[in-house]
mmCIF file of C-alpha atoms in Angstrom:
data_model
loop_
_atom_site.group_PDB
_atom_site.id
_atom_site.type_symbol
_atom_site.label_atom_id
_atom_site.label_comp_id
_atom_site.label_asym_id
_atom_site.label_seq_id
_atom_site.Cartn_x
_atom_site.Cartn_y
_atom_site.Cartn_z
ATOM 1 C CA MET A 1 -1.355 12.948 -14.611
ATOM 2 C CA THR A 2 -0.407 11.880 -11.045
ATOM 3 C CA ARG A 3 -3.203 9.804 -9.366
ATOM 4 C CA VAL A 4 -3.148 9.076 -5.424
ATOM 5 C CA VAL A 5 -3.797 5.109 -5.457
ATOM 6 C CA ALA A 6 -5.083 3.354 -2.217
ATOM 7 C CA ASP A 7 -3.779 -0.418 -2.581
ATOM 8 C CA ILE A 8 -4.211 -2.366 0.138
ATOM 9 C CA SER A 9 -5.406 -6.649 0.408
ATOM 10 C CA ILE A 10 -8.573 -7.108 2.285
ATOM 11 C CA SER A 11 -10.427 -10.377 3.292
ATOM 12 C CA LEU A 12 -13.935 -10.847 2.100
ATOM 13 C CA ASP A 13 -15.169 -9.794 5.375
ATOM 14 C CA GLY A 14 -13.442 -6.831 5.236
ATOM 15 C CA PHE A 15 -10.460 -6.783 7.374
ATOM 16 C CA VAL A 16 -7.081 -5.732 6.368
ATOM 17 C CA THR A 17 -4.746 -7.709 9.149
ATOM 18 C CA GLY A 18 -6.152 -10.204 11.122
ATOM 19 C CA PRO A 19 -6.833 -10.270 15.230
ATOM 20 C CA ASN A 20 -4.032 -9.540 17.093
ATOM 21 C CA ALA A 21 -1.955 -7.398 14.425
ATOM 22 C CA GLY A 22 1.347 -5.471 16.175
ATOM 23 C CA SER A 23 4.832 -5.048 15.891
ATOM 24 C CA ASP A 24 5.866 -8.796 15.424
ATOM 25 C CA ASN A 25 2.690 -9.844 14.116
ATOM 26 C CA GLY A 26 2.349 -7.123 11.126
ATOM 27 C CA LEU A 27 -0.780 -9.382 9.250
ATOM 28 C CA GLY A 28 -1.972 -10.433 12.949
ATOM 29 C CA ASP A 29 -3.376 -13.838 13.429
ATOM 30 C CA GLY A 30 -4.092 -15.290 10.020
ATOM 31 C CA GLY A 31 -3.178 -12.482 7.935
ATOM 32 C CA GLU A 32 -0.823 -14.143 5.516
ATOM 33 C CA ALA A 33 -3.495 -15.396 4.256
ATOM 34 C CA LEU A 34 -4.129 -11.798 2.537
ATOM 35 C CA HIS A 35 -0.947 -11.503 0.632
ATOM 36 C CA THR A 36 -0.636 -14.955 -0.654
ATOM 37 C CA TRP A 37 -1.368 -13.158 -3.840
ATOM 38 C CA ALA A 38 1.864 -11.343 -3.636
ATOM 39 C CA PHE A 39 4.123 -14.046 -3.325
ATOM 40 C CA SER A 40 2.692 -16.299 -5.727
ATOM 41 C CA ASP A 41 4.376 -17.579 -9.365
ATOM 42 C CA ASP A 42 0.819 -17.311 -10.988
ATOM 43 C CA PRO A 43 1.080 -14.619 -13.611
ATOM 44 C CA VAL A 44 -2.000 -12.916 -13.209
ATOM 45 C CA ASP A 45 -0.784 -12.049 -9.674
ATOM 46 C CA ARG A 46 2.739 -11.462 -11.091
ATOM 47 C CA HIS A 47 1.478 -9.002 -13.480
ATOM 48 C CA VAL A 48 -0.119 -7.182 -10.885
ATOM 49 C CA VAL A 49 2.495 -7.176 -8.248
ATOM 50 C CA ALA A 50 4.654 -5.855 -11.578
ATOM 51 C CA GLN A 51 2.686 -3.215 -12.686
ATOM 52 C CA ALA A 52 2.002 -1.871 -9.218
ATOM 53 C CA THR A 53 5.475 -1.790 -8.206
ATOM 54 C CA THR A 54 6.784 -0.100 -11.473
ATOM 55 C CA ARG A 55 3.733 2.458 -11.843
ATOM 56 C CA SER A 56 4.759 3.775 -7.912
ATOM 57 C CA GLY A 57 6.327 7.105 -8.116
ATOM 58 C CA ALA A 58 6.442 7.522 -4.025
ATOM 59 C CA VAL A 59 4.563 5.636 -1.460
ATOM 60 C CA VAL A 60 3.178 7.259 1.371
ATOM 61 C CA MET A 61 2.956 4.780 4.549
ATOM 62 C CA GLY A 62 1.857 5.350 8.663
ATOM 63 C CA ARG A 63 4.206 5.015 11.113
ATOM 64 C CA ARG A 64 2.704 1.511 12.598
ATOM 65 C CA LEU A 65 3.303 0.043 9.317
ATOM 66 C CA PHE A 66 6.701 1.587 9.483
ATOM 67 C CA ASP A 67 7.811 0.514 12.422
ATOM 68 C CA ILE A 68 6.971 -3.125 10.631
ATOM 69 C CA VAL A 69 8.550 -3.154 7.402
ATOM 70 C CA ASP A 70 11.812 -1.492 9.366
ATOM 71 C CA GLY A 71 11.790 -4.007 12.364
ATOM 72 C CA PRO A 72 14.088 -6.667 12.520
ATOM 73 C CA HIS A 73 11.273 -9.113 11.168
ATOM 74 C CA GLY A 74 10.257 -6.736 8.211
ATOM 75 C CA TRP A 75 11.704 -5.694 4.335
ATOM 76 C CA SER A 76 14.889 -7.020 3.190
ATOM 77 C CA ASP A 77 17.119 -7.855 0.138
ATOM 78 C CA GLU A 78 14.632 -10.727 -0.804
ATOM 79 C CA VAL A 79 11.467 -9.421 0.437
ATOM 80 C CA GLY A 80 10.563 -5.475 0.239
ATOM 81 C CA TYR A 81 7.802 -3.013 -1.092
ATOM 82 C CA GLY A 82 6.400 -4.951 -4.173
ATOM 83 C CA ALA A 83 6.709 -8.285 -2.200
ATOM 84 C CA ARG A 84 10.032 -10.035 -4.452
ATOM 85 C CA GLU A 85 10.057 -7.048 -6.497
ATOM 86 C CA VAL A 86 11.812 -5.234 -3.836
ATOM 87 C CA GLY A 87 11.025 -1.827 -5.268
ATOM 88 C CA LYS A 88 13.070 1.240 -4.344
ATOM 89 C CA PRO A 89 10.525 4.680 -4.919
ATOM 90 C CA PRO A 90 10.751 7.283 -2.602
ATOM 91 C CA PHE A 91 8.753 6.309 0.732
ATOM 92 C CA VAL A 92 6.971 9.370 2.650
ATOM 93 C CA VAL A 93 5.976 8.326 6.808
ATOM 94 C CA VAL A 94 3.121 10.077 8.431
ATOM 95 C CA THR A 95 4.052 10.474 12.013
ATOM 96 C CA SER A 96 4.340 12.790 15.168
ATOM 97 C CA ALA A 97 7.459 12.437 15.443
ATOM 98 C CA ARG A 98 10.383 11.175 13.616
ATOM 99 C CA PRO A 99 12.466 7.587 14.566
ATOM 100 C CA GLU A 100 15.747 7.971 16.486
ATOM 101 C CA SER A 101 17.195 5.495 13.659
ATOM 102 C CA VAL A 102 16.121 3.638 10.722
ATOM 103 C CA ARG A 103 17.663 0.089 9.875
ATOM 104 C CA LEU A 104 17.121 0.378 5.759
ATOM 105 C CA SER A 105 18.978 3.340 5.637
ATOM 106 C CA GLU A 106 19.721 2.586 1.999
ATOM 107 C CA LEU A 107 15.716 3.471 1.411
ATOM 108 C CA ASP A 108 14.804 7.357 0.590
ATOM 109 C CA TRP A 109 12.565 7.941 3.503
ATOM 110 C CA THR A 110 10.792 11.054 4.261
ATOM 111 C CA PHE A 111 8.929 12.013 7.553
ATOM 112 C CA VAL A 112 6.066 14.082 7.601
ATOM 113 C CA THR A 113 4.978 15.252 10.825
ATOM 114 C CA THR A 114 1.976 17.607 9.937
ATOM 115 C CA GLY A 115 -0.922 14.973 8.481
ATOM 116 C CA LEU A 116 -1.884 12.741 6.020
ATOM 117 C CA ALA A 117 -2.691 15.673 3.517
ATOM 118 C CA ASP A 118 0.771 17.027 3.912
ATOM 119 C CA ALA A 119 2.505 13.838 3.271
ATOM 120 C CA ILE A 120 0.068 13.000 0.047
ATOM 121 C CA GLU A 121 1.585 16.306 -1.177
ATOM 122 C CA VAL A 122 4.783 15.739 -0.284
ATOM 123 C CA ALA A 123 4.628 12.298 -2.199
ATOM 124 C CA ARG A 124 2.756 13.997 -4.841
ATOM 125 C CA SER A 125 5.719 16.446 -6.017
ATOM 126 C CA ARG A 126 8.183 13.526 -5.202
ATOM 127 C CA ALA A 127 5.969 11.282 -7.762
ATOM 128 C CA ALA A 128 5.800 14.097 -10.263
ATOM 129 C CA ALA A 129 9.612 14.483 -10.151
ATOM 130 C CA ALA A 130 10.168 10.839 -10.934
ATOM 131 C CA SER A 131 7.242 10.980 -13.730
ATOM 132 C CA ALA A 132 9.646 13.999 -15.165
ATOM 133 C CA ARG A 133 12.793 11.311 -15.269
ATOM 134 C CA ARG A 134 11.031 8.501 -16.561
ATOM 135 C CA GLY A 135 8.578 10.254 -18.936
ATOM 136 C CA GLU A 136 5.777 8.589 -18.092
ATOM 137 C CA ASP A 137 2.525 9.321 -15.464
ATOM 138 C CA LEU A 138 3.539 7.378 -11.898
ATOM 139 C CA ASP A 139 1.212 7.296 -8.964
ATOM 140 C CA VAL A 140 1.773 8.284 -5.378
ATOM 141 C CA VAL A 141 0.771 4.896 -3.379
ATOM 142 C CA LEU A 142 -1.125 4.727 -0.190
ATOM 143 C CA MET A 143 -0.112 1.237 0.896
ATOM 144 C CA GLY A 144 -1.206 1.270 4.426
ATOM 145 C CA GLY A 145 -2.321 0.626 6.777
ATOM 146 C CA GLY A 146 -5.834 0.202 6.675
ATOM 147 C CA GLU A 147 -6.386 3.133 8.983
ATOM 148 C CA LEU A 148 -4.637 5.469 7.142
ATOM 149 C CA ILE A 149 -6.087 4.432 3.866
ATOM 150 C CA GLY A 150 -9.754 4.551 5.779
ATOM 151 C CA SER A 151 -8.887 8.162 7.141
ATOM 152 C CA ALA A 152 -7.367 8.945 2.885
ATOM 153 C CA LEU A 153 -10.943 7.688 1.391
ATOM 154 C CA ALA A 154 -12.818 9.596 4.365
ATOM 155 C CA ALA A 155 -11.003 12.877 3.534
ATOM 156 C CA GLY A 156 -11.335 12.487 -0.253
ATOM 157 C CA LEU A 157 -7.915 12.629 -0.826
ATOM 158 C CA VAL A 158 -7.824 8.955 -3.204
ATOM 159 C CA ASP A 159 -8.115 8.704 -6.722
ATOM 160 C CA THR A 160 -8.361 5.081 -6.934
ATOM 161 C CA LEU A 161 -8.910 2.126 -5.006
ATOM 162 C CA SER A 162 -7.261 -0.829 -5.572
ATOM 163 C CA LEU A 163 -8.359 -4.240 -4.048
ATOM 164 C CA HIS A 164 -7.006 -7.660 -3.673
ATOM 165 C CA LEU A 165 -9.584 -9.499 -2.350
ATOM 166 C CA ALA A 166 -8.040 -12.548 -0.923
ATOM 167 C CA PRO A 167 -10.535 -15.534 -0.567
ATOM 168 C CA VAL A 168 -10.493 -15.615 3.327
ATOM 169 C CA VAL A 169 -13.006 -14.784 5.952
ATOM 170 C CA LEU A 170 -10.744 -13.424 9.105
ATOM 171 C CA GLY A 171 -13.609 -13.059 11.651
ATOM 172 C CA ALA A 172 -12.043 -9.971 13.486
ATOM 173 C CA GLY A 173 -8.607 -7.976 12.785
ATOM 174 C CA THR A 174 -8.273 -4.045 11.310
ATOM 175 C CA PRO A 175 -11.043 -3.017 9.064
ATOM 176 C CA LEU A 176 -10.467 -0.777 6.103
ATOM 177 C CA PHE A 177 -13.699 0.914 6.075
ATOM 178 C CA SER A 178 -16.019 2.748 8.692
ATOM 179 C CA GLU A 179 -18.683 4.979 9.877
ATOM 180 C CA GLY A 180 -18.366 7.864 7.672
ATOM 181 C CA ALA A 181 -19.102 9.826 4.600
ATOM 182 C CA SER A 182 -20.417 7.380 1.993
ATOM 183 C CA ARG A 183 -17.952 7.473 -1.644
ATOM 184 C CA SER A 184 -19.479 6.614 -5.222
ATOM 185 C CA LEU A 185 -17.244 4.507 -7.076
ATOM 186 C CA VAL A 186 -16.498 3.533 -10.693
ATOM 187 C CA GLN A 187 -15.377 0.018 -11.198
ATOM 188 C CA ARG A 188 -12.426 0.237 -13.816
ATOM 189 C CA GLU A 189 -11.047 -3.444 -13.628
ATOM 190 C CA VAL A 190 -11.346 -6.832 -12.032
ATOM 191 C CA THR A 191 -8.831 -9.134 -12.841
ATOM 192 C CA VAL A 192 -9.151 -12.426 -11.285
ATOM 193 C CA SER A 193 -5.882 -15.663 -10.058
ATOM 194 C CA PRO A 194 -6.627 -18.380 -8.116
ATOM 195 C CA ASN A 195 -5.219 -16.389 -4.993
ATOM 196 C CA ALA A 196 -7.332 -13.072 -5.234
ATOM 197 C CA THR A 197 -10.028 -10.664 -7.293
ATOM 198 C CA HIS A 198 -7.745 -7.424 -8.296
ATOM 199 C CA LEU A 199 -10.271 -4.745 -7.792
ATOM 200 C CA VAL A 200 -9.796 -1.232 -9.502
ATOM 201 C CA TYR A 201 -12.299 1.686 -8.801
ATOM 202 C CA ASP A 202 -12.526 5.265 -9.664
ATOM 203 C CA VAL A 203 -13.385 7.102 -6.351
ATOM 204 C CA GLU A 204 -15.911 9.687 -7.101
#
């Protein structure tokens, strides 16, 4: 079965970027510490990255994140989806308007202008097709940004929440959780490395 997995790194005080995040400062001031684990050579971290990248049947992101990864300082042949894994699943972007051009034209991009729920359904269809080709269940992964994942959680569109809790306090930035409906979580996995605590929850 295709799951919708929200996967994101977060600080101890609940932020998914540092302050002053923008197109030229994607993770905000000090936010690079959130992703230290993704570029680590620690075997636990490498396994988490590789496993998540391999299970990604389709990936959903917001327009602001797309502008960062497709921008001049974004993804490359060395660093892309899954950090150094540079995975190439189909990507679905939630946006109000298609971009005029795409730098990373070798990747499979779909732009959905009718909202997050529709984007997830498009990604689910793409992930189901990839699952059939590979003969195994693959996931729809919501990779961010934080507002997109927060909105998806609030709307009940997420099956699984995968958090990478970095040992850093940012003090300000983009919060993952804001006021809204409460959600019950069932803890399924806890994996610890020196760089992060990797937490997996089912969302009820």
